[in-house]
Tab-separated table of C-alpha atoms in Angstrom:
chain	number	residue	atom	x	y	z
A	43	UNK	CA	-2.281	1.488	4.615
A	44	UNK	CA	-3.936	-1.966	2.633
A	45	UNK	CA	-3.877	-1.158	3.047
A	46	UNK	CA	-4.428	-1.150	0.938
A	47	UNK	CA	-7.117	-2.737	-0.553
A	48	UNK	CA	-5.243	-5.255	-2.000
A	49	UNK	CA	-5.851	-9.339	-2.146
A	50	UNK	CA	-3.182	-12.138	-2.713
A	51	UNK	CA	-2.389	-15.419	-2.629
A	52	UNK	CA	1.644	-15.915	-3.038
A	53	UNK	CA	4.291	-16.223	-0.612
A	54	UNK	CA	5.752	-12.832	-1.094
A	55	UNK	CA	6.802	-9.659	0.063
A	56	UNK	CA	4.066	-7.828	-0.516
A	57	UNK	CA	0.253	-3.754	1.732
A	58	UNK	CA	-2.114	-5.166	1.124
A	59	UNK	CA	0.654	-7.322	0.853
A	60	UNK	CA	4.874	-8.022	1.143
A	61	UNK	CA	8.972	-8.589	3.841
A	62	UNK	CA	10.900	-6.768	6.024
A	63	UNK	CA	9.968	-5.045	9.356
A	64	UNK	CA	8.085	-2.734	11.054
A	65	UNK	CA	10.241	-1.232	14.101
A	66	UNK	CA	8.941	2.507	12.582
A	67	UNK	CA	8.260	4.148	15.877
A	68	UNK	CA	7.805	7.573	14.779
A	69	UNK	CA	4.507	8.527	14.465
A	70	UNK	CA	1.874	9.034	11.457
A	71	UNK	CA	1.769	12.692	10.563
A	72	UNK	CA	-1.597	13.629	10.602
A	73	UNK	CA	-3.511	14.398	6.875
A	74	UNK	CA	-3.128	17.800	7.113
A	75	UNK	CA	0.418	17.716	7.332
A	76	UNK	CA	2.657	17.685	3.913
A	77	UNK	CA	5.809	15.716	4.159
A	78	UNK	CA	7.085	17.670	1.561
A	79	UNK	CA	9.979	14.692	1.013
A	80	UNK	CA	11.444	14.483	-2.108
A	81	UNK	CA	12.116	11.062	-3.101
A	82	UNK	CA	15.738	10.262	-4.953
A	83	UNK	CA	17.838	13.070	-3.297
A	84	UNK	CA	20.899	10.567	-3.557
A	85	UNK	CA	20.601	10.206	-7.304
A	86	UNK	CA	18.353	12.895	-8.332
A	87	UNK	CA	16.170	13.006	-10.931
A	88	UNK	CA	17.575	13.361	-14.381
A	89	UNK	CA	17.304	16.917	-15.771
A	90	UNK	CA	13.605	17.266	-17.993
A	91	UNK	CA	15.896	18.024	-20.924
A	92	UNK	CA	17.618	14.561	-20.824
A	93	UNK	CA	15.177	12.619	-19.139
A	94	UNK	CA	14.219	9.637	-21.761
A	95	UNK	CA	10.395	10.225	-21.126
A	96	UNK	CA	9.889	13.673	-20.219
A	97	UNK	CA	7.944	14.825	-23.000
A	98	UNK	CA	5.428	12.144	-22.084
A	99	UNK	CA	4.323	14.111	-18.846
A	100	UNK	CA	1.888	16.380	-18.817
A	101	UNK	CA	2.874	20.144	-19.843
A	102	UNK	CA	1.941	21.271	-16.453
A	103	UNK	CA	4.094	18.825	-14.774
A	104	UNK	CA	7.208	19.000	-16.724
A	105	UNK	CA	6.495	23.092	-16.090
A	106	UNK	CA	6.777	22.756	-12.391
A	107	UNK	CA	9.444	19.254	-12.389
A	108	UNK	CA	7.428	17.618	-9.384
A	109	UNK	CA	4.691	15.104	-8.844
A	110	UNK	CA	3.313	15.208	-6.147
A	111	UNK	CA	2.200	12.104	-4.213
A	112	UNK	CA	-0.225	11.415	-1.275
A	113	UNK	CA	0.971	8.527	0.218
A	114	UNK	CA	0.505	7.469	4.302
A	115	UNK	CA	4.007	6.675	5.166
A	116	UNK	CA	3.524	4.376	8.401
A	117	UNK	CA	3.839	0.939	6.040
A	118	UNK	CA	6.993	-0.419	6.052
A	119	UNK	CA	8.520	-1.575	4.407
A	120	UNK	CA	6.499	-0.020	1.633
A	121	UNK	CA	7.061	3.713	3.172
A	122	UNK	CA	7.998	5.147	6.149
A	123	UNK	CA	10.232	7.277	8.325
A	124	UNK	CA	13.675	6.250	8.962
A	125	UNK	CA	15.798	7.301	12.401
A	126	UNK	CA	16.373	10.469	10.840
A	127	UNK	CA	13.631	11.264	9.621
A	128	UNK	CA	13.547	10.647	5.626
A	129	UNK	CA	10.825	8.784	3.764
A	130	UNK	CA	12.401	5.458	2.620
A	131	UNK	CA	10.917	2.411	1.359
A	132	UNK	CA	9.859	0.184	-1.603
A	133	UNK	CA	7.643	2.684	-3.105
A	134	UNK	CA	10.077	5.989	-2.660
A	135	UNK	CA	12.614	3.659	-4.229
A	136	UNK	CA	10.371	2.884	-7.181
A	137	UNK	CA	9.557	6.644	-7.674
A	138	UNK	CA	12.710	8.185	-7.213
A	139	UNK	CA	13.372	5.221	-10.241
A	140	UNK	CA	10.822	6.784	-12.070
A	141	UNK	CA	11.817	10.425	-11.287
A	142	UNK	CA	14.709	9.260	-13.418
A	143	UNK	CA	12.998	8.591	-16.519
A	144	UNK	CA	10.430	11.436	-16.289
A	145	UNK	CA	13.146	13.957	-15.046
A	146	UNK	CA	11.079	15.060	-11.957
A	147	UNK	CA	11.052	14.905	-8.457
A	148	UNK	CA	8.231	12.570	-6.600
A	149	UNK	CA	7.489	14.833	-3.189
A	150	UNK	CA	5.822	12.622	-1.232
A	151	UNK	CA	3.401	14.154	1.208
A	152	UNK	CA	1.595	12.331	4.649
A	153	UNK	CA	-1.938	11.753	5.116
A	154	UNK	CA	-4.094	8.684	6.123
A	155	UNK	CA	-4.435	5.850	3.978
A	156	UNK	CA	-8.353	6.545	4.049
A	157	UNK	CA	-8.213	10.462	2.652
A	158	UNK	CA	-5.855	9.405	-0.184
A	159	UNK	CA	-7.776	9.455	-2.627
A	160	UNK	CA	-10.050	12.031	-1.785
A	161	UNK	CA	-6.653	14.187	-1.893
A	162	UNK	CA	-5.949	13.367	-5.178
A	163	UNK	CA	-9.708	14.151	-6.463
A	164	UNK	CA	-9.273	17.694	-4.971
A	165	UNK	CA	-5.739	17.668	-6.545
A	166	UNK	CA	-3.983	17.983	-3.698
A	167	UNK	CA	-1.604	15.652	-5.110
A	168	UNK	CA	-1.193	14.483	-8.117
A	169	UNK	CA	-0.864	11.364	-7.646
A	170	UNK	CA	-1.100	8.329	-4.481
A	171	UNK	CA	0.898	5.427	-4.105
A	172	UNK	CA	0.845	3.861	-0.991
A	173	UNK	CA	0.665	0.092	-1.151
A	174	UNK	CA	-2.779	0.679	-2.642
A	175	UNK	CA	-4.784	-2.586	-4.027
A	176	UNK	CA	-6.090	-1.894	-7.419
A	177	UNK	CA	-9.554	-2.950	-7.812
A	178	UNK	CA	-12.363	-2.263	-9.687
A	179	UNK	CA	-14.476	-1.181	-7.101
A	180	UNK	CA	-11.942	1.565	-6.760
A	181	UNK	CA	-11.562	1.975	-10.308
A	182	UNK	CA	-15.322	2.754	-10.594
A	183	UNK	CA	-15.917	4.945	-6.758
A	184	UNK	CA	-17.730	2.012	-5.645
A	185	UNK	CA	-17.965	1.599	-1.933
A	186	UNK	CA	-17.086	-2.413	-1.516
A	187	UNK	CA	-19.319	-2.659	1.760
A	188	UNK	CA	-22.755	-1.271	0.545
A	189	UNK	CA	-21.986	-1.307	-3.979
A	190	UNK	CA	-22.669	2.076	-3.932
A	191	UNK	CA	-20.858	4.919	-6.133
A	192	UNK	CA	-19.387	7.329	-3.940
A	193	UNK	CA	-16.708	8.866	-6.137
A	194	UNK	CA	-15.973	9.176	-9.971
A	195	UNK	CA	-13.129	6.753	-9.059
A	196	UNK	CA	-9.166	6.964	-10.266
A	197	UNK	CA	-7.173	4.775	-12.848
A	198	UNK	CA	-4.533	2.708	-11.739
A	199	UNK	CA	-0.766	1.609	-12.867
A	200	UNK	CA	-0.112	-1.659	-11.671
A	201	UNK	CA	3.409	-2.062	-10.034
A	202	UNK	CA	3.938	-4.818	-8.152
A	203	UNK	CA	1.593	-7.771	-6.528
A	204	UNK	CA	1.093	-8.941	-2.647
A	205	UNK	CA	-1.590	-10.656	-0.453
A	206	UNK	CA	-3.464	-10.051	2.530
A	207	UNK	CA	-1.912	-12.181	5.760
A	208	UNK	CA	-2.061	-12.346	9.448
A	209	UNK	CA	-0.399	-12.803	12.236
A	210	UNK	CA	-0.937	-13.192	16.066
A	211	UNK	CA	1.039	-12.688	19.581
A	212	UNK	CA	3.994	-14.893	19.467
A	213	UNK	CA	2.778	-18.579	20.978
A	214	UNK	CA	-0.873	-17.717	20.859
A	215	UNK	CA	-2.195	-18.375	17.634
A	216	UNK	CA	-5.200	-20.331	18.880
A	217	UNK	CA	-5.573	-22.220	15.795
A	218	UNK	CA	-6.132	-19.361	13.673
A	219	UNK	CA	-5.087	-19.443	10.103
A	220	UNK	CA	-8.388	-18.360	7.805
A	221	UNK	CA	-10.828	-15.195	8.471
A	222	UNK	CA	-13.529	-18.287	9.284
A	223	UNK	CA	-11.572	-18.608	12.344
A	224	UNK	CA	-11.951	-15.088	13.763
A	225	UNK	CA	-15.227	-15.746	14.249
A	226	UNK	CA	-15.835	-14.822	17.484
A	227	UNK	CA	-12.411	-13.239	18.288
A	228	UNK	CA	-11.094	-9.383	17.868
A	229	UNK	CA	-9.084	-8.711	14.461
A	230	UNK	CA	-7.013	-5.300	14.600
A	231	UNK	CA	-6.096	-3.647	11.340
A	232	UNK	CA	-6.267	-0.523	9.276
A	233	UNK	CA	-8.804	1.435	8.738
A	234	UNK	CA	-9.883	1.610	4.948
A	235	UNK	CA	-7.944	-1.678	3.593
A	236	UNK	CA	-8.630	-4.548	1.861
A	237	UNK	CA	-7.900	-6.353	5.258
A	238	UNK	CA	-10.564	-3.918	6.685
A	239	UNK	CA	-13.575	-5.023	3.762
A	240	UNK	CA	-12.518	-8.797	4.135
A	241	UNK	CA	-12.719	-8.418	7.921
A	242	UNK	CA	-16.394	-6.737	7.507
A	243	UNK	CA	-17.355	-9.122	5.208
A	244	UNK	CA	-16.501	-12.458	6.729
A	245	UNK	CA	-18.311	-10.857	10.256
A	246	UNK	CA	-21.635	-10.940	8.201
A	247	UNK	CA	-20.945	-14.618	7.402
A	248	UNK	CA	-19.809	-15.696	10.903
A	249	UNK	CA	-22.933	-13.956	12.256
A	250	UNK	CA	-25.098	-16.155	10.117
A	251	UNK	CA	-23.416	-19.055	10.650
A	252	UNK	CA	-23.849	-17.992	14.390
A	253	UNK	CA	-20.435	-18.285	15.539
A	254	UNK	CA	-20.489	-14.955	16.492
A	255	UNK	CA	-19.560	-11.870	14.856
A	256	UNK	CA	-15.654	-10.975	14.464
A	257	UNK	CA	-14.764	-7.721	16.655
A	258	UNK	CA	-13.156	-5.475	14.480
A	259	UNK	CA	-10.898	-2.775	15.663
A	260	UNK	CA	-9.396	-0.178	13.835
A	261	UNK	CA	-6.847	2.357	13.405
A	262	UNK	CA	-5.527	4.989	11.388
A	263	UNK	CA	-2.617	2.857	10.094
A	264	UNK	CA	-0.821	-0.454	10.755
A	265	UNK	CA	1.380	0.346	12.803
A	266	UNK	CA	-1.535	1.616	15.932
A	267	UNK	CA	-3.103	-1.740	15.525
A	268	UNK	CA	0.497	-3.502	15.786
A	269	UNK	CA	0.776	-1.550	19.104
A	270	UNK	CA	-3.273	-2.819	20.560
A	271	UNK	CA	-2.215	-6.433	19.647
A	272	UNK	CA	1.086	-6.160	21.327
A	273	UNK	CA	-1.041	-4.865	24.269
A	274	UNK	CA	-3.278	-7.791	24.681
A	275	UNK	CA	-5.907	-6.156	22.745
A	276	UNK	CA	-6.876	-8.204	20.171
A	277	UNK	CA	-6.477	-11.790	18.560
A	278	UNK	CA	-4.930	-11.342	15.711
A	279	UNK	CA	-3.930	-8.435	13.101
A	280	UNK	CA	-4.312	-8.520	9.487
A	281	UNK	CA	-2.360	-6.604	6.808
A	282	UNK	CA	-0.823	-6.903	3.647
A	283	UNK	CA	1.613	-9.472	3.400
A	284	UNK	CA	4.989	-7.672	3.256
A	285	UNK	CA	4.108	-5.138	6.143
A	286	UNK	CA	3.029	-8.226	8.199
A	287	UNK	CA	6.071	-9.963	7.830
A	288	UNK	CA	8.115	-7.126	8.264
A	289	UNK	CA	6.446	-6.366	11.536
A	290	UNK	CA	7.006	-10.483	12.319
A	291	UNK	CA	10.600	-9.860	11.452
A	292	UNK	CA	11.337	-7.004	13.922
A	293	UNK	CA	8.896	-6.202	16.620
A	294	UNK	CA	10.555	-6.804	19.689
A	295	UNK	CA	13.084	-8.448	17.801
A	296	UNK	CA	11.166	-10.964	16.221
A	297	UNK	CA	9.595	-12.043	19.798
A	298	UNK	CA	5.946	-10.173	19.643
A	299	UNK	CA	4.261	-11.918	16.461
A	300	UNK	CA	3.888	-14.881	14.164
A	301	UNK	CA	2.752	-15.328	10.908
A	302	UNK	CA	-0.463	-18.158	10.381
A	303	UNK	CA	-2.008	-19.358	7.919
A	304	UNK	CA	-1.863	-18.863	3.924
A	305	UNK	CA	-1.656	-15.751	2.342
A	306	UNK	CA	-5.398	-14.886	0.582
A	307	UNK	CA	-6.290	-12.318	-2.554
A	308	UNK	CA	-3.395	-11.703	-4.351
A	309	UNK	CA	-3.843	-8.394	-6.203
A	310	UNK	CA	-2.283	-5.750	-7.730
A	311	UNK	CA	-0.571	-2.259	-5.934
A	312	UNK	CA	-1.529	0.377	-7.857
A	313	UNK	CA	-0.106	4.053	-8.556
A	314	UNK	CA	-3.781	5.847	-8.279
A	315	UNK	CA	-4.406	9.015	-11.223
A	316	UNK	CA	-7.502	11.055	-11.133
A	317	UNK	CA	-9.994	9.724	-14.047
A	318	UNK	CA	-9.515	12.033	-17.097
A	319	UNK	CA	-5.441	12.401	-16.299
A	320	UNK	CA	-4.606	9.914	-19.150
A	321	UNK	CA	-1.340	11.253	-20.303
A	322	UNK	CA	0.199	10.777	-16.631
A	323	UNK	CA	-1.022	7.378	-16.287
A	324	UNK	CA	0.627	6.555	-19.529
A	325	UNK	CA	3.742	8.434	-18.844
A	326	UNK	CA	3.847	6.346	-15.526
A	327	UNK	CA	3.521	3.287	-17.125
A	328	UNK	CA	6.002	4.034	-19.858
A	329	UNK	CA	8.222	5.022	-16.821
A	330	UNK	CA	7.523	1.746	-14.706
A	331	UNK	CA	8.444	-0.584	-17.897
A	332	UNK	CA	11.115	1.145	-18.620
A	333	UNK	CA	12.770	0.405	-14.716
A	334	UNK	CA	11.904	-3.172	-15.581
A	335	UNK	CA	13.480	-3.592	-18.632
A	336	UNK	CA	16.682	-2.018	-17.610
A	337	UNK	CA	16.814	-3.968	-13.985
A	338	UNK	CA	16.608	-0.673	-11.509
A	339	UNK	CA	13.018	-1.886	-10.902
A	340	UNK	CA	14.791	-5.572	-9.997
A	341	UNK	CA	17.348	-4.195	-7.769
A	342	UNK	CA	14.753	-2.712	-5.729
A	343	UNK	CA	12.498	-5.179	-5.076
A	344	UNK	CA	15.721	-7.354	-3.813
A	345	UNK	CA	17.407	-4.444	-1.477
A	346	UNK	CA	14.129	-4.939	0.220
A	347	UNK	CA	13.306	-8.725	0.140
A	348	UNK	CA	10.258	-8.678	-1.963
A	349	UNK	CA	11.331	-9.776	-5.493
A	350	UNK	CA	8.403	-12.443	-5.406
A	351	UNK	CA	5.888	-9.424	-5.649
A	352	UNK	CA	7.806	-8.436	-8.766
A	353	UNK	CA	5.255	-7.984	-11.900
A	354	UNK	CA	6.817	-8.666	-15.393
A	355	UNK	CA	5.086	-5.728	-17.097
A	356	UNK	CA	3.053	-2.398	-15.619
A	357	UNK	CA	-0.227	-2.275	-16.535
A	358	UNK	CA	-3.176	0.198	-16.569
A	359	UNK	CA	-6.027	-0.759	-14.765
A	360	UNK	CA	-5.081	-4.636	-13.779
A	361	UNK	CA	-7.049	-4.898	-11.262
A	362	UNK	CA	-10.311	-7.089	-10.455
């Protein structure tokens, strides 16, 4: 989810970082499976002819009045199902915000945080936002384990900011706080996140140190490795800040989990666009400071309790 690649260090609301909860219990679709859920039904989008920034979209957008957007929507409360089934959460907020200004719908569509990207190279979506860390390994296609290029990499627009955190059964925390103390122990988390590479690469560390390699499980999103941990299967889970909180906040009603230690690697959320789809990018970030300026961006970060995450000004590329 992460998951999100993402890194902070600020106490905020942030995949891979921010707060709210994480009672989803529906769950994640599998890749192959389009949600096909329009964001900003409510509102709706305004109409391409009196949208502010339509004519900034690319002609083959504004043709068909969708973008469409790989996202894994088991992250709340970044995205994910509601009890009746709709896709809610900070990021279908912030597009349906966007929709606004660009007078199209944002369709969001489910598939694993980990195929994402490889969607939108083979533009089966047009975009992916999905609590996803902007860095420049992923900027580049580098693969942060081994440094090698695995993909012509995607350009990011830099929306909001969260950490990477974790948190442990309620009243066993057994002193952890840092990834130095998982040495040793099992860490559950998502597959493909930032939380994932930090996890690999403090292992290497604690195995030269000889404390004894971390055990690292994991899953196709957050909320499978929420469900080991509440098992008894692991020490400790690791995710971005906001989803960990939010999963603190309402698992069991507050009674499965505790948050330790610090938030670490504060970093950017990006919207990911395929390398050589300029105009959208720009259009996006014309889009995302226009939400600022006005205060819909504001109001949405505070309906969900993550307003410290808030950037002042969407960037391009922001990421390190």
């Amino acid at each position: 989810m992460t998951a999100r690649t993402t890194r902070r260090t600020t106490a905020i609301k942030s995949r891979t970082a921010a707060v709210g909860a994480i009672a989803v219990a529906g769950a994640l679709l599998l890749a192959g499976c389009g949600d096909q859920t329009g964001s900003g039904k409510k509102d709706g989008p305004a109409k391409a002819s009196s949208a502010p920034l339509a004519d900034k979209l690319p002609q083959a957008i504004q043709d068909k009045g969708v973008i469409k957007v790989g996202s894994d929507i088991a992250y709340p409360p970044v995205e994910f199902k509601d009890k009746t089934g709709k896709t809610v959460g900070i990021d279908p907020d912030i597009a349906a915000a966007l929709g606004k200004q660009l007078g199209v719908t944002f369709q969001f569509e489910n598939g694993t945080f980990d195929t994402l990207l490889t969607g939108l190279r083979s533009k089966r979506y047009d975009i992916a936002m999905s609590a996803m860390t902007d860095s420049k390994a992923r900027q580049e296609g580098i693969d942060p384990e081994t440094g090698k290029k695995v993909g012509e990499g995607v350009d990011f627009v830099d929306y909001f900011t969260a950490g990477v955190s974790f948190y442990t059964p309620k009243g066993k925390t057994q002193g952890i706080k840092t990834w130095s103390d998982l040495c040793g122990k099992k860490v559950v988390l998502q597959r493909g996140t930032v939380s994932h590479d930090m996890a690999k690469a403090e292992s290497k560390k604690c195995e030269k140190d000889k404390k004894g390699k971390i055990a690292i499980e994991s899953f196709d999103n957050d909320q499978q490795a929420q469900t080991r941990l509440r098992g008894g299967g692991g020490d400790a889970g690791s995710s971005d800040f906001p989803v960990a909180a939010y999963a603190v906040k309402t698992s069991g009603g507050g009674k499965d989990f505790e948050l330790v230690g610090e938030q670490v690697q504060a970093a950017p959320y990006g919207i990911a666009v395929a390398k050589g789809n300029k105009e959208l990018a720009e259009a996006l970030r014309l889009a995302l400071n226009a939400i600022i300026k006005n205060g819909e961006y504001d109001k949405i970060l505070s309906k969900w309790g993550v307003e410290a995450g808030a950037v002042k000004e969407a960037k391009i590329n922001g990421g390190s």
